[in-house]
Amino acid sequence: MGGAFLAAAVLARLGGRIGLPTIPLFILAGILLGPHTPGIVLVADPHDLEMLSALGLVLLLFYLGLEFHLDDLKTGGRKMAVAGGTYLALNVGAGLGFGFALGWGTSEALVLAGVLGISSSAIVTKVLVDTGRLGNPETKPILGIIVVEDIFLALYLAALQPILSGADSLASAVMDGGKAFGFLLLLALAARFGTRIVGRLFNTKDDELLVISFLGAAVFVAGVSEWFGVADAIGAFMVGLMLGSTTSGERIRKLVHPLRDAFGAIFFFAFGLSIDPGDLPTVLWPVLAAVAVTLVMNVLAGLGAARVYGFGPGPAANISTTLLARGEFALILATMAAGAGLDERLSPFIAGYVLLLAVLGPMAAGRSEWLARVLPGGRGNGAPLDERVGAGV
């Protein structure tokens, strides 16, 4: 554990001197010091860090929920649904078409639809924090799209599981989907109407008790969510959504920072441990084609979301690049595909695709003004700087 933290820190410090974001460097540390690369092996089995990695994801999404206010859902729910639906339609649809075009099989195409269609909540959160854009206007639709994706994710996994397992019971699939949706609805109602009661339960002047309380609540609800077929991350997000609106919300935001940063680094390090660089050359061209498809779809989705909200080219570029990275959900699908005995090319393809976008996504987000210049209304058309690149950039 100490070696993992130090390796991630050293690489991140070196990369920071040349302007590289921390996420791909944490992942690179995991690749270089994992079981699939010659030399020093800090962690021989990636599963050894599985629980700590899950905690990192939970804390990242919990923090995201703290920053996402209930008023945003009340006032902009329709716009968020339209933006999120557009994003999913473009990316999941393109992923399904790409899967069929590869000719690897119908089940494989359904897996690829999810791989290409769903952003990495963890990387999106880290990018927003690292770029200082949490207060930007376009961050609301970005978070809204993440919420819509997580809701879709719960239903998608419930529907995909019986297909991959070979089950032919439609009733079982519907029951799993209904259970997941019902739990999501329960969490949403608690976030909407239970804030005052939750605030009283967590109200304490003792920082130690407050940390133990919010950490326990986030992890517990995440675990219960997973049992109901809902992504554990969305459960943690909903807890953050509830606590962020209480009188203790601002203190919780400050107290969770070091926990979020430390365990978030372990999440990305463990992500790197699971990648075998030796498998990547066999699927290089499909990976590059999939990345190109994702780039195009994200630009179109960013333009669509910006139009819904009345934003200029700068916020549109920020939306497109911030949501570009793929991550934890794609790796879950790779594990499911391997367990179901699907095409053996799927796992290295997903690893290469995720790794490339995990590197390109944060780098592109940090330089989104380059994309803003070529979008409709960019520099070539005389748009002012704040419209092109967004406030605070």
XYZ file of C-alpha atoms in Angstrom:
393
model
C 0.000 0.000 0.000
C 2.775 2.409 0.902
C 4.563 1.653 -2.340
C 1.372 2.216 -4.316
C 0.765 5.616 -2.737
C 4.396 6.685 -3.175
C 4.638 5.473 -6.773
C 1.464 7.337 -7.686
C 2.721 10.466 -5.920
C 6.174 10.412 -7.566
C 4.789 9.945 -11.082
C 2.135 12.601 -10.520
C 4.756 15.104 -9.290
C 6.984 14.424 -12.302
C 4.050 14.685 -14.693
C 2.827 17.861 -13.044
C 6.094 19.589 -13.988
C 5.274 19.136 -17.680
C 1.571 19.836 -17.326
C 0.168 16.289 -17.398
C -3.020 15.499 -15.413
C -2.764 13.098 -12.481
C -5.310 10.458 -13.574
C -3.332 8.810 -16.422
C -0.177 8.963 -14.278
C -1.869 7.093 -11.408
C -3.007 4.495 -13.967
C 0.498 4.309 -15.450
C 1.922 3.640 -11.981
C -0.433 0.663 -11.667
C 0.579 -0.685 -15.077
C 4.314 -0.350 -14.430
C 4.185 -1.877 -10.948
C 1.524 -4.513 -11.607
C 1.750 -8.223 -12.455
C 1.615 -7.757 -16.245
C 4.806 -5.678 -16.602
C 8.429 -6.890 -16.085
C 10.323 -5.475 -13.137
C 9.131 -4.592 -9.640
C 5.678 -5.966 -8.804
C 4.067 -4.207 -5.861
C 0.710 -5.977 -6.154
C 0.654 -9.449 -7.707
C -3.138 -9.782 -7.625
C -5.274 -6.712 -8.483
C -8.083 -8.171 -6.366
C -5.992 -7.432 -3.259
C -6.918 -3.761 -3.690
C -10.505 -4.414 -4.730
C -12.172 -3.114 -1.559
C -9.947 -0.041 -1.289
C -10.498 0.669 -4.976
C -14.263 0.426 -4.480
C -13.972 2.827 -1.544
C -12.145 5.282 -3.805
C -14.983 5.189 -6.332
C -17.585 5.585 -3.583
C -15.819 8.653 -2.157
C -15.387 10.255 -5.584
C -19.098 9.952 -6.309
C -20.060 10.921 -2.773
C -18.133 14.166 -3.264
C -19.847 14.670 -6.614
C -23.208 14.390 -4.855
C -22.149 17.000 -2.289
C -21.479 19.457 -5.112
C -24.754 18.697 -6.907
C -27.550 20.619 -5.196
C -31.157 19.470 -5.001
C -32.268 22.825 -6.382
C -30.451 21.941 -9.607
C -32.657 18.877 -9.991
C -35.833 20.793 -9.159
C -35.227 23.644 -11.585
C -33.389 21.872 -14.395
C -34.636 18.294 -14.327
C -36.202 18.417 -17.798
C -33.101 19.904 -19.421
C -30.884 17.342 -17.686
C -33.085 14.508 -18.914
C -32.937 15.822 -22.495
C -29.153 16.349 -22.376
C -28.558 12.952 -20.746
C -30.921 11.172 -23.118
C -29.222 12.766 -26.119
C -25.797 11.754 -24.846
C -26.884 8.151 -24.293
C -28.715 7.904 -27.629
C -25.651 9.088 -29.553
C -22.990 7.125 -27.670
C -24.846 3.901 -26.838
C -26.324 3.845 -30.339
C -22.885 4.348 -31.903
C -21.429 1.667 -29.618
C -24.085 -0.841 -30.657
C -23.537 -0.071 -34.355
C -19.772 -0.336 -33.897
C -20.195 -3.688 -32.138
C -22.224 -5.129 -34.996
C -19.764 -3.705 -37.534
C -16.909 -5.612 -35.858
C -18.827 -8.840 -36.400
C -17.878 -10.412 -33.075
C -21.443 -11.456 -32.216
C -24.735 -10.059 -30.889
C -23.899 -10.442 -27.188
C -20.533 -8.810 -27.824
C -22.240 -5.891 -29.584
C -24.551 -5.377 -26.607
C -21.522 -5.281 -24.299
C -19.740 -2.790 -26.565
C -22.818 -0.553 -26.556
C -22.313 -0.059 -22.833
C -18.529 0.192 -23.065
C -18.636 2.975 -25.665
C -21.764 4.605 -24.276
C -21.092 5.283 -20.571
C -18.622 7.850 -19.216
C -16.407 7.231 -16.200
C -18.023 8.947 -13.215
C -14.758 8.737 -11.272
C -12.649 10.380 -13.987
C -15.302 13.026 -14.712
C -15.338 13.974 -11.025
C -11.539 14.160 -10.855
C -11.352 16.225 -14.037
C -13.874 18.746 -12.715
C -11.899 19.072 -9.476
C -8.481 19.298 -11.166
C -9.599 21.891 -13.730
C -11.412 24.011 -11.130
C -14.683 23.900 -13.060
C -17.067 22.758 -10.337
C -18.540 26.267 -10.243
C -18.861 26.656 -14.019
C -22.376 26.857 -15.539
C -21.736 23.887 -17.848
C -20.933 21.656 -14.867
C -24.666 21.296 -14.121
C -25.450 19.535 -17.422
C -22.274 17.448 -17.053
C -23.421 16.207 -13.637
C -26.955 15.794 -14.951
C -25.702 13.564 -17.770
C -23.736 11.492 -15.227
C -26.908 11.019 -13.147
C -28.923 9.963 -16.214
C -26.118 7.574 -17.197
C -26.106 5.963 -13.751
C -29.862 5.447 -13.869
C -29.532 3.919 -17.339
C -26.626 1.839 -16.064
C -28.743 0.153 -13.395
C -31.417 -0.813 -15.928
C -28.873 -1.802 -18.576
C -27.003 -4.168 -16.253
C -30.259 -5.716 -15.089
C -31.250 -6.397 -18.708
C -27.785 -7.526 -19.839
C -27.130 -10.022 -17.057
C -29.701 -12.657 -18.142
C -28.533 -12.291 -21.763
C -24.905 -12.981 -20.872
C -25.829 -15.807 -18.530
C -27.988 -17.422 -21.190
C -31.181 -17.043 -19.176
C -34.327 -16.992 -21.269
C -36.674 -15.709 -18.585
C -38.035 -12.286 -19.528
C -39.894 -12.157 -16.221
C -36.616 -12.507 -14.305
C -35.037 -9.661 -16.272
C -38.074 -7.432 -15.719
C -38.069 -8.239 -12.002
C -34.367 -7.329 -11.671
C -34.921 -4.102 -13.571
C -37.961 -3.241 -11.465
C -36.063 -3.889 -8.233
C -33.221 -1.596 -9.317
C -35.580 1.153 -10.472
C -37.630 0.914 -7.273
C -34.559 1.359 -5.112
C -33.435 4.319 -7.217
C -36.858 5.871 -6.745
C -36.623 5.320 -2.970
C -33.231 7.052 -2.864
C -34.566 9.945 -4.938
C -37.561 10.402 -2.605
C -35.261 10.337 0.422
C -33.052 12.979 -1.179
C -36.067 15.103 -2.043
C -38.067 14.913 1.191
C -35.721 13.562 3.865
C -33.025 16.246 3.930
C -34.281 17.924 7.112
C -34.394 14.660 9.078
C -30.987 13.590 7.738
C -29.552 16.974 8.693
C -30.646 16.517 12.310
C -29.147 13.019 12.471
C -25.756 14.219 11.230
C -25.661 17.499 13.135
C -22.624 17.413 15.459
C -19.824 19.845 16.324
C -17.300 17.014 16.631
C -15.403 16.553 13.329
C -14.373 13.010 14.254
C -17.973 11.889 14.726
C -19.046 13.681 11.557
C -16.368 11.923 9.461
C -17.305 8.519 10.863
C -21.004 9.220 10.284
C -20.870 10.410 6.669
C -18.281 7.780 5.692
C -20.390 5.018 7.224
C -23.559 6.278 5.535
C -21.927 6.587 2.100
C -20.342 3.120 2.192
C -23.406 1.437 3.711
C -25.868 2.841 1.166
C -23.405 2.026 -1.637
C -23.335 -1.600 -0.487
C -27.119 -1.818 -0.202
C -27.447 -0.250 -3.659
C -25.268 -2.958 -5.172
C -27.431 -5.617 -3.553
C -30.481 -4.104 -5.307
C -28.716 -4.133 -8.675
C -27.900 -0.412 -8.651
C -24.299 0.750 -9.136
C -22.714 1.326 -5.729
C -21.469 4.700 -6.959
C -24.980 6.049 -7.517
C -25.917 5.095 -3.937
C -22.958 7.095 -2.618
C -23.903 9.952 -4.951
C -27.420 10.085 -3.511
C -26.060 10.189 0.064
C -23.844 13.098 -0.949
C -26.840 14.785 -2.558
C -28.766 14.543 0.712
C -25.927 15.644 2.992
C -24.803 18.488 0.739
C -28.057 20.346 1.398
C -27.851 20.053 5.201
C -26.323 22.539 7.640
C -23.267 20.252 7.879
C -22.777 20.148 4.107
C -19.940 22.655 3.883
C -17.979 20.992 6.730
C -18.441 17.580 5.120
C -17.079 18.908 1.827
C -13.907 20.053 3.572
C -13.489 16.913 5.662
C -13.933 14.488 2.766
C -11.237 16.115 0.580
C -8.199 14.182 1.858
C -10.135 10.901 1.897
C -11.373 11.474 -1.649
C -7.884 12.286 -2.948
C -6.095 9.400 -1.213
C -8.521 6.617 -2.067
C -9.250 8.085 -5.500
C -5.551 7.653 -6.301
C -5.770 3.989 -5.223
C -8.820 3.522 -7.475
C -6.882 4.662 -10.548
C -3.759 2.736 -9.469
C -5.824 -0.465 -9.165
C -7.338 0.318 -12.553
C -3.813 0.215 -14.013
C -3.063 -3.109 -12.288
C -5.794 -4.803 -14.322
C -4.356 -3.782 -17.710
C -2.002 -6.134 -19.551
C -0.062 -4.065 -22.131
C 0.949 -7.247 -23.975
C -2.633 -7.872 -25.120
C -3.147 -4.433 -26.636
C -1.382 -4.794 -30.039
C -3.803 -7.538 -31.135
C -6.763 -5.132 -31.017
C -4.997 -1.862 -31.879
C -7.012 -0.926 -34.961
C -10.465 -1.649 -33.469
C -9.428 0.379 -30.393
C -8.348 3.366 -32.496
C -11.577 3.184 -34.525
C -13.677 3.049 -31.333
C -11.826 6.046 -29.887
C -12.492 8.013 -33.082
C -16.196 7.142 -32.918
C -16.355 8.214 -29.254
C -14.613 11.524 -30.007
C -17.130 12.375 -32.728
C -20.154 11.346 -30.658
C -18.964 13.326 -27.640
C -18.531 16.479 -29.690
C -22.044 16.065 -31.108
C -23.451 15.359 -27.634
C -21.608 18.380 -26.207
C -23.045 20.630 -28.894
C -26.514 19.206 -28.235
C -26.286 19.760 -24.468
C -24.932 23.279 -24.991
C -27.845 24.082 -27.271
C -30.363 22.826 -24.698
C -28.822 25.131 -22.081
C -28.107 28.048 -24.420
C -24.315 27.821 -24.000
C -21.599 28.949 -26.419
C -18.713 26.959 -27.960
C -16.508 27.119 -24.822
C -18.955 25.322 -22.502
C -19.830 22.936 -25.347
C -16.149 22.004 -25.631
C -15.900 21.555 -21.857
C -18.923 19.215 -21.849
C -17.556 17.178 -24.769
C -14.064 16.705 -23.336
C -14.997 16.250 -19.662
C -17.339 13.345 -20.476
C -14.910 11.706 -22.899
C -13.153 9.254 -20.558
C -14.392 5.702 -20.037
C -13.441 3.659 -16.983
C -14.837 1.584 -14.156
C -18.094 0.526 -15.825
C -16.277 -0.686 -18.946
C -14.012 -2.841 -16.780
C -17.044 -4.321 -15.036
C -18.434 -5.249 -18.460
C -15.089 -6.792 -19.438
C -15.257 -9.006 -16.345
C -18.855 -10.002 -17.127
C -17.958 -10.787 -20.750
C -15.009 -12.965 -19.709
C -17.188 -14.848 -17.241
C -19.828 -15.442 -19.919
C -17.278 -16.908 -22.334
C -17.708 -14.228 -25.005
C -15.145 -13.439 -27.707
C -11.676 -13.443 -26.133
C -10.779 -10.237 -27.992
C -13.257 -8.264 -25.880
C -11.116 -8.010 -22.750
C -7.945 -6.613 -24.388
C -10.094 -4.353 -26.579
C -11.870 -2.871 -23.558
C -8.593 -2.482 -21.657
C -6.917 -0.665 -24.556
C -9.948 1.517 -25.263
C -10.371 2.521 -21.633
C -6.652 3.171 -21.148
C -6.414 5.388 -24.224
C -9.470 7.458 -23.286
C -8.411 7.611 -19.625
C -5.243 9.334 -20.876
C -6.798 11.430 -23.670
C -9.886 12.508 -21.717
C -8.216 14.503 -18.907
C -5.645 15.924 -21.323
C -8.359 17.048 -23.734
C -10.406 18.553 -20.890
C -7.415 20.600 -19.797
C -7.072 21.983 -23.320
C -10.728 22.275 -24.291
C -10.158 25.771 -25.695
C -8.505 24.117 -28.721
C -11.779 22.356 -29.530
C -13.791 25.506 -28.785
C -11.921 27.382 -31.528
C -13.164 25.025 -34.248
C -16.748 24.591 -33.032
C -19.542 26.697 -34.568
C -19.284 30.192 -33.084
C -15.635 29.761 -32.024
C -12.738 32.131 -32.589
C -13.148 32.018 -36.346
C -16.575 33.618 -35.944
C -15.482 36.253 -33.467
C -16.881 34.757 -30.257
C -15.510 36.362 -27.077
C -12.997 34.418 -24.986
C -15.338 33.636 -22.086
C -17.864 32.058 -24.438
C -15.210 29.947 -26.129
C -13.521 28.418 -23.113
C -15.954 28.880 -20.217
C -15.704 30.823 -16.989
C -12.639 30.204 -14.877
C -10.577 28.532 -17.624
